[in-house]
Backbone as CSV, one residue per row, in Angstrom:
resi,resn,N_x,N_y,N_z,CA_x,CA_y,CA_z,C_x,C_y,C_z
1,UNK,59.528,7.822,258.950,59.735,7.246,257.639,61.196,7.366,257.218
2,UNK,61.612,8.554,257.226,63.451,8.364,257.301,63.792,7.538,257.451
3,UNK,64.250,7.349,259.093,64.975,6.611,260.217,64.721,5.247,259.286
4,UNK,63.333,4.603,258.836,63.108,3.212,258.151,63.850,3.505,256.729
5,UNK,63.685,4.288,256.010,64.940,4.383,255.228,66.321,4.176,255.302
6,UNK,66.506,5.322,256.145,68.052,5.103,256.426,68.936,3.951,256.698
7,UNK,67.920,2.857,257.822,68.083,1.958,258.221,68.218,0.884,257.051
8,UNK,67.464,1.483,256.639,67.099,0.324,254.998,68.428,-0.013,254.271
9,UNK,68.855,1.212,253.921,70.018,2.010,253.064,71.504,1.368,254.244
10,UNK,71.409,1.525,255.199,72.286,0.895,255.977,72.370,-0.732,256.104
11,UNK,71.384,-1.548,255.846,71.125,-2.924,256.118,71.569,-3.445,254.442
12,UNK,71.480,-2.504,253.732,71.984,-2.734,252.399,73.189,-2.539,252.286
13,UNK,73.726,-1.283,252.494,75.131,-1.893,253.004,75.874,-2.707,253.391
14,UNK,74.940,-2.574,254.266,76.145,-3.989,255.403,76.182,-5.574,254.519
15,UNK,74.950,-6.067,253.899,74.940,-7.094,253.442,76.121,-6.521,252.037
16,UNK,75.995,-5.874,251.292,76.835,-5.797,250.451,78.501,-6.263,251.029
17,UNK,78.562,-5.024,252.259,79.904,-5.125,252.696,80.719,-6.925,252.884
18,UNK,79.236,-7.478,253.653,79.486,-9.165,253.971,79.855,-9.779,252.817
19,UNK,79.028,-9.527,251.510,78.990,-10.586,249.986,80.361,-10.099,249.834
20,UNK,80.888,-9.109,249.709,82.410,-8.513,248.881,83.177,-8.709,250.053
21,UNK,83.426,-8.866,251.370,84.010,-9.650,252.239,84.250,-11.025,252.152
22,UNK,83.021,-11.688,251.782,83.146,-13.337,251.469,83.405,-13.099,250.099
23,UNK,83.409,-12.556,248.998,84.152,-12.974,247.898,85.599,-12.758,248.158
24,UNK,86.269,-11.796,248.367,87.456,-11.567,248.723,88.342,-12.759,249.304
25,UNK,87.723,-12.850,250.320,88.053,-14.104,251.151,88.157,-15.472,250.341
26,UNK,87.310,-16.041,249.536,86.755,-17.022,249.111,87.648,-17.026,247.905
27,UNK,88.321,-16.140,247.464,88.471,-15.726,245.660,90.046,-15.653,246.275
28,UNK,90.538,-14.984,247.482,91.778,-15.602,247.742,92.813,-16.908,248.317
29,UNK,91.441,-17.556,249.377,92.101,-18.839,249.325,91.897,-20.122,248.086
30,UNK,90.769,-19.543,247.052,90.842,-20.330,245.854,92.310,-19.932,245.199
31,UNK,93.059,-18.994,245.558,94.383,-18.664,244.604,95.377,-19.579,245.293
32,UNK,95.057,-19.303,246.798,96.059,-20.171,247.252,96.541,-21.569,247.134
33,UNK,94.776,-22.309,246.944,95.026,-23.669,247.017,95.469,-24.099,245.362
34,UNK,95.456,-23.160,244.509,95.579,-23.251,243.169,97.045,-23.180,243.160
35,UNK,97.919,-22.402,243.575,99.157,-21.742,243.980,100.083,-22.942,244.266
36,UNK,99.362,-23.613,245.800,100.473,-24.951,246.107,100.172,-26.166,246.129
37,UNK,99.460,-26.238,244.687,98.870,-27.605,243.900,99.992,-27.853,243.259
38,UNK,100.852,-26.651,242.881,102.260,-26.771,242.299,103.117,-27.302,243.039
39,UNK,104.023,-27.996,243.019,104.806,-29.107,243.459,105.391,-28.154,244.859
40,UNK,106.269,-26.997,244.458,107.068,-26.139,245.093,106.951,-24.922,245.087
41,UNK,106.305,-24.354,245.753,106.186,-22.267,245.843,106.306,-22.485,247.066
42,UNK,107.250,-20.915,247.040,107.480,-20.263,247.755,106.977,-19.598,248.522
43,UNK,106.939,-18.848,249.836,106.305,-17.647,250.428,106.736,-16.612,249.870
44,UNK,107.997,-16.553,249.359,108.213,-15.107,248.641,107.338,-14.706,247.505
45,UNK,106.902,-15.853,246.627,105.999,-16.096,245.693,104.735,-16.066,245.997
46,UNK,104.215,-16.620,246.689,102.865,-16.183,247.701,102.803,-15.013,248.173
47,UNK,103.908,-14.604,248.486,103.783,-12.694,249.004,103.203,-11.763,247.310
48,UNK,104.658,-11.942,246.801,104.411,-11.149,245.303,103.046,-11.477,244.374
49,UNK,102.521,-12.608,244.473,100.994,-12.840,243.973,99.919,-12.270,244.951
50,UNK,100.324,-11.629,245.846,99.173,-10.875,246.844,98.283,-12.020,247.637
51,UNK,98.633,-13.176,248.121,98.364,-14.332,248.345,98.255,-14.143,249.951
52,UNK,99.708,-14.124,250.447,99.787,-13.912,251.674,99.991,-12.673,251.960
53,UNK,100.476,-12.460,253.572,100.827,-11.291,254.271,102.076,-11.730,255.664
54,UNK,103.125,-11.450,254.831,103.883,-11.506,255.471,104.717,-10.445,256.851
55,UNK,104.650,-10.907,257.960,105.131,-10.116,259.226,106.728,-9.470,258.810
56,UNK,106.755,-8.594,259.266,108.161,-7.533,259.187,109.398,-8.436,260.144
57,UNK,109.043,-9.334,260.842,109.750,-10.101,261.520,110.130,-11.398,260.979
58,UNK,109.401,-11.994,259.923,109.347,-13.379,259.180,110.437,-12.791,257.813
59,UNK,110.460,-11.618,256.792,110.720,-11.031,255.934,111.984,-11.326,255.781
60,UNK,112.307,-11.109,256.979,114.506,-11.441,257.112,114.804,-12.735,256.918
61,UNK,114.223,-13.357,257.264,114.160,-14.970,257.415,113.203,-15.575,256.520
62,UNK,113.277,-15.463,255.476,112.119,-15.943,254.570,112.275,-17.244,254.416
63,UNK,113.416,-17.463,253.671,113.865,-18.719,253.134,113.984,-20.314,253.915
64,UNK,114.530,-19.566,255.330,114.790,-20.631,256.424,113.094,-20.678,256.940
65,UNK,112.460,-19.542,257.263,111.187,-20.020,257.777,110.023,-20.848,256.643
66,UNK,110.148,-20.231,255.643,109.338,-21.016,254.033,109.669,-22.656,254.083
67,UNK,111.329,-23.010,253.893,112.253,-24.778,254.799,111.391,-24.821,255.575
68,UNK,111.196,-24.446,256.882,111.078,-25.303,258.053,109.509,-24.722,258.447
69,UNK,108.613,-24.202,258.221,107.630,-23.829,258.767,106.686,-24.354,257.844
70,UNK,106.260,-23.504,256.707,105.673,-23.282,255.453,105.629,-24.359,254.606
71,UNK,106.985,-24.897,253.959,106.217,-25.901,253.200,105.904,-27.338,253.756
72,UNK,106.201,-27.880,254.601,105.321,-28.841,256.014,103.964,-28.422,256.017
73,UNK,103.983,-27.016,255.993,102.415,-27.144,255.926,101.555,-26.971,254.691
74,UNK,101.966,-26.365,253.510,101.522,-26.873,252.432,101.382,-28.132,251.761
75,UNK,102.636,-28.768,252.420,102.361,-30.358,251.649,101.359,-31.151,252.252
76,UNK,101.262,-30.473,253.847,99.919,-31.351,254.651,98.703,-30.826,254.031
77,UNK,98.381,-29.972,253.742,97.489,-29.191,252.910,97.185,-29.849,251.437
78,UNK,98.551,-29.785,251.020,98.092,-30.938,249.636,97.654,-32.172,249.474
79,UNK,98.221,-33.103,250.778,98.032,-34.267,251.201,96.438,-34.341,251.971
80,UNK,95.716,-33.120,251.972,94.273,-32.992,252.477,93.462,-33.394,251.260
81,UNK,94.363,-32.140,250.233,93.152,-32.228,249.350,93.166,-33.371,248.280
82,UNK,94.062,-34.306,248.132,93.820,-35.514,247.196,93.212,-36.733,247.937
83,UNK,92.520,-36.054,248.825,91.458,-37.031,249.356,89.715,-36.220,248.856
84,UNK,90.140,-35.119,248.149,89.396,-34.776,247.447,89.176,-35.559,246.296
85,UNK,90.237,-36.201,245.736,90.199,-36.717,244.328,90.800,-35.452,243.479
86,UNK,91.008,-34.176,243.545,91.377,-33.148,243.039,90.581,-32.811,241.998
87,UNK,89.082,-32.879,242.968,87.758,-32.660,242.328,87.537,-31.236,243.116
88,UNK,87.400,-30.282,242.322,87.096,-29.227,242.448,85.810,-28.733,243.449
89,UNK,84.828,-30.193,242.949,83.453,-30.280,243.253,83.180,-30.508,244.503
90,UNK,84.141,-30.967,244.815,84.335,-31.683,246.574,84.972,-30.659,246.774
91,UNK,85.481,-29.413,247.187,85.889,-28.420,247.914,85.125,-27.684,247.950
92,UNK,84.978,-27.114,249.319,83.936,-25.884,249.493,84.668,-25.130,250.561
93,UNK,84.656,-23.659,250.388,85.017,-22.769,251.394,83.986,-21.794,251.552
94,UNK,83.943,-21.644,253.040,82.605,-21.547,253.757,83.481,-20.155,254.604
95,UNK,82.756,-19.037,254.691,83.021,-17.975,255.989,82.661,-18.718,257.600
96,UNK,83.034,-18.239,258.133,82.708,-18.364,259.421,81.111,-18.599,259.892
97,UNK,81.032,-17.089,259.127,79.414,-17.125,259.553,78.252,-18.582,259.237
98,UNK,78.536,-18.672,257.595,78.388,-19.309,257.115,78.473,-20.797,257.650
99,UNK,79.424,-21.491,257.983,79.434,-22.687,258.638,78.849,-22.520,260.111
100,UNK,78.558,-21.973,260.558,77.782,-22.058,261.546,76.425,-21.977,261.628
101,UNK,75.917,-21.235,260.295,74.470,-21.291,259.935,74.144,-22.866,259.421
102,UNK,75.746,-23.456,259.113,74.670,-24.395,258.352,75.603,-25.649,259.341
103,UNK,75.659,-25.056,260.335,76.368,-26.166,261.495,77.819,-27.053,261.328
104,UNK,78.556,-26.496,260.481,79.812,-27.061,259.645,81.049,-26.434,260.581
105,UNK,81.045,-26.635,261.611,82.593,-25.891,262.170,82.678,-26.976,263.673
106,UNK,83.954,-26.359,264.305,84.316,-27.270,265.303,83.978,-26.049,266.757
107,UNK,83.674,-26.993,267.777,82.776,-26.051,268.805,84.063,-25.113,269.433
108,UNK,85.309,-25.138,269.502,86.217,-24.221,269.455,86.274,-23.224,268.661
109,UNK,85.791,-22.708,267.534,85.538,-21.851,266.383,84.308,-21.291,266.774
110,UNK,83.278,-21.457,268.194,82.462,-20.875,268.140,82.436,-19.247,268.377
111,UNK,83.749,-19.021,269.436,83.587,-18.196,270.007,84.248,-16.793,269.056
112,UNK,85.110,-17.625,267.804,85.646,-16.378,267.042,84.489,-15.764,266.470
113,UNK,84.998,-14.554,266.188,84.367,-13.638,265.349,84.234,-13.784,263.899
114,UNK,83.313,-13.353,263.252,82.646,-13.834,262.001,83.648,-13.518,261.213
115,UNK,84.247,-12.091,260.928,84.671,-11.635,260.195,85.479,-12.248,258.966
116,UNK,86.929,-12.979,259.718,88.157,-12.902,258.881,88.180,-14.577,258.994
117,UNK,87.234,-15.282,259.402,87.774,-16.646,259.645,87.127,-16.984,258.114
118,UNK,87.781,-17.952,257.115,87.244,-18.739,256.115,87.614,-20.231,256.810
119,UNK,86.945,-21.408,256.178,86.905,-22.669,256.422,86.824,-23.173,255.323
120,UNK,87.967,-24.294,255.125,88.114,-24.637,254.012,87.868,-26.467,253.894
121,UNK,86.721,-26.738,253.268,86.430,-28.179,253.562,86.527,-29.409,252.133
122,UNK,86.799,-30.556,252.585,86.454,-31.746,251.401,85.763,-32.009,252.025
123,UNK,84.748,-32.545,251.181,83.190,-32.729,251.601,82.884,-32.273,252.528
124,UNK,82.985,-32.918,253.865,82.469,-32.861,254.988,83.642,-32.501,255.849
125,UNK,84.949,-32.740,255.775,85.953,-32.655,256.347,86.460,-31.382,256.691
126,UNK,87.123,-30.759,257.378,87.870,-29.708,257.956,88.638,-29.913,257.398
127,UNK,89.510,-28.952,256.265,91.051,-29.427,255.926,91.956,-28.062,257.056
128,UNK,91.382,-27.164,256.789,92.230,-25.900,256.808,91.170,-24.751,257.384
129,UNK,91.103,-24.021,258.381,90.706,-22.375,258.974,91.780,-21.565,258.461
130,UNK,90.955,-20.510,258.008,92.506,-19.557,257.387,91.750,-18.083,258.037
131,UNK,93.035,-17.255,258.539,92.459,-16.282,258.768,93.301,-15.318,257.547
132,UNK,92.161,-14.230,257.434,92.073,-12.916,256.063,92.336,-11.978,256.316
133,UNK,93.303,-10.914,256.322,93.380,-10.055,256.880,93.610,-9.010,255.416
134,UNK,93.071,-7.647,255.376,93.511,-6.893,254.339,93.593,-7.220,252.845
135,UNK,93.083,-8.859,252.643,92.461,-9.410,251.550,93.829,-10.434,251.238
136,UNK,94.500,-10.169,252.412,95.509,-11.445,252.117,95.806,-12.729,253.474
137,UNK,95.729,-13.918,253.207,95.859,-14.921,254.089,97.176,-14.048,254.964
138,UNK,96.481,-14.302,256.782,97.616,-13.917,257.615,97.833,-15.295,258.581
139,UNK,97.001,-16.208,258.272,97.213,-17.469,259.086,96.683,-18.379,259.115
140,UNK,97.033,-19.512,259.314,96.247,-21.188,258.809,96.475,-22.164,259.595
141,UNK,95.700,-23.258,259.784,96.428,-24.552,260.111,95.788,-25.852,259.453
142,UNK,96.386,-26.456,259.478,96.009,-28.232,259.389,96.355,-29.116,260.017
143,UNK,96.028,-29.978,259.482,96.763,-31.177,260.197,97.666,-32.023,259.185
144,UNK,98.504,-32.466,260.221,99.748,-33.176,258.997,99.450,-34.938,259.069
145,UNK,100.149,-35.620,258.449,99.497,-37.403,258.704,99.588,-37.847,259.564
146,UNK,100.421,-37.726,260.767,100.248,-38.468,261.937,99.028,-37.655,262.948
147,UNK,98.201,-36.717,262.060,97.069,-36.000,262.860,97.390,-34.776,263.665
148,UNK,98.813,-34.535,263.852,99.539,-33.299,264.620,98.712,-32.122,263.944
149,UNK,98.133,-31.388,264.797,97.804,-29.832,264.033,99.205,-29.282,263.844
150,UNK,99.323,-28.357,262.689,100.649,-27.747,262.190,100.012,-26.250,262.527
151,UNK,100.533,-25.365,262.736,99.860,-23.951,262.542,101.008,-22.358,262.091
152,UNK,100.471,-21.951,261.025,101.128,-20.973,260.279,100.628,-19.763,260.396
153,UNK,101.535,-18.941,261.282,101.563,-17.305,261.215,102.504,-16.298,260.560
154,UNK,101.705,-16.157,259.676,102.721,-15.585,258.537,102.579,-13.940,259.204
């Protein structure tokens, strides 16, 4: 009778741990996409709002990598979502797990791990995979208009 307790008490956990994992997740790339709806931000600005997570190697080079890396890929990102209509209602971000329960991911995404992957969709569409690390975005991609995947390791 324990052991079915304990187990109990442990399975409750864990689902807790998952819900406050997917809010975290879910509650930070809603900041993000809120963040560079604004014409022009920064990564330094994305760092100081607890947004991203920036590498000790990117830090020196902020400015030139934010130019040439970063905002290319936010504007492809913005240019995703006004095919939303910049209807709130039409965005959904889905965990990993999650899109695969409900069959929403690409068969390359099968093999990651549940954890840190979010998926960020208009309607039906793939805009953006972001990976979560420590409750802050550590990496993303999209695609830009001529269909090129762009990909960001912050």
């Amino acid at each position: 009778m324990k052991k079915i307790f304990v187990f109990f008490i442990y399975l409750s956990f864990s689902n807790f741990q998952v819900m406050a994992q997917n809010e975290i997740g879910n509650n930070i790339i809603d900041r993000f996409i809120s963040s560079i709806e604004k014409d022009k931000i920064s990564l330094g600005e994305l760092k100081a709002d607890g947004i991203i997570r920036l590498s000790e190697s990117n830090e020196d080079s902020v400015q030139k990598f934010d130019q040439e890396y970063a905002q290319p890929v936010f504007e492809a990102i913005r240019n995703n979502l006004e095919i939303c209509n910049n209807s709130k209602e039409n965005i959904e971000i889905l965990s990993l797990k999650e899109a695969k329960a409900r069959k929403k991911y690409f068969p390359e995404l099968i093999s990651t791990p549940d954890g840190d992957v979010y998926l960020l969709y208009c309607k039906e569409e793939l805009i953006a995979p972001f990976l979560v690390q420590e409750g802050k975005i550590s990496s993303f991609s999209t695609l830009n208009k001529s269909g090129k995947e762009i990909f960001l390791l912050l």
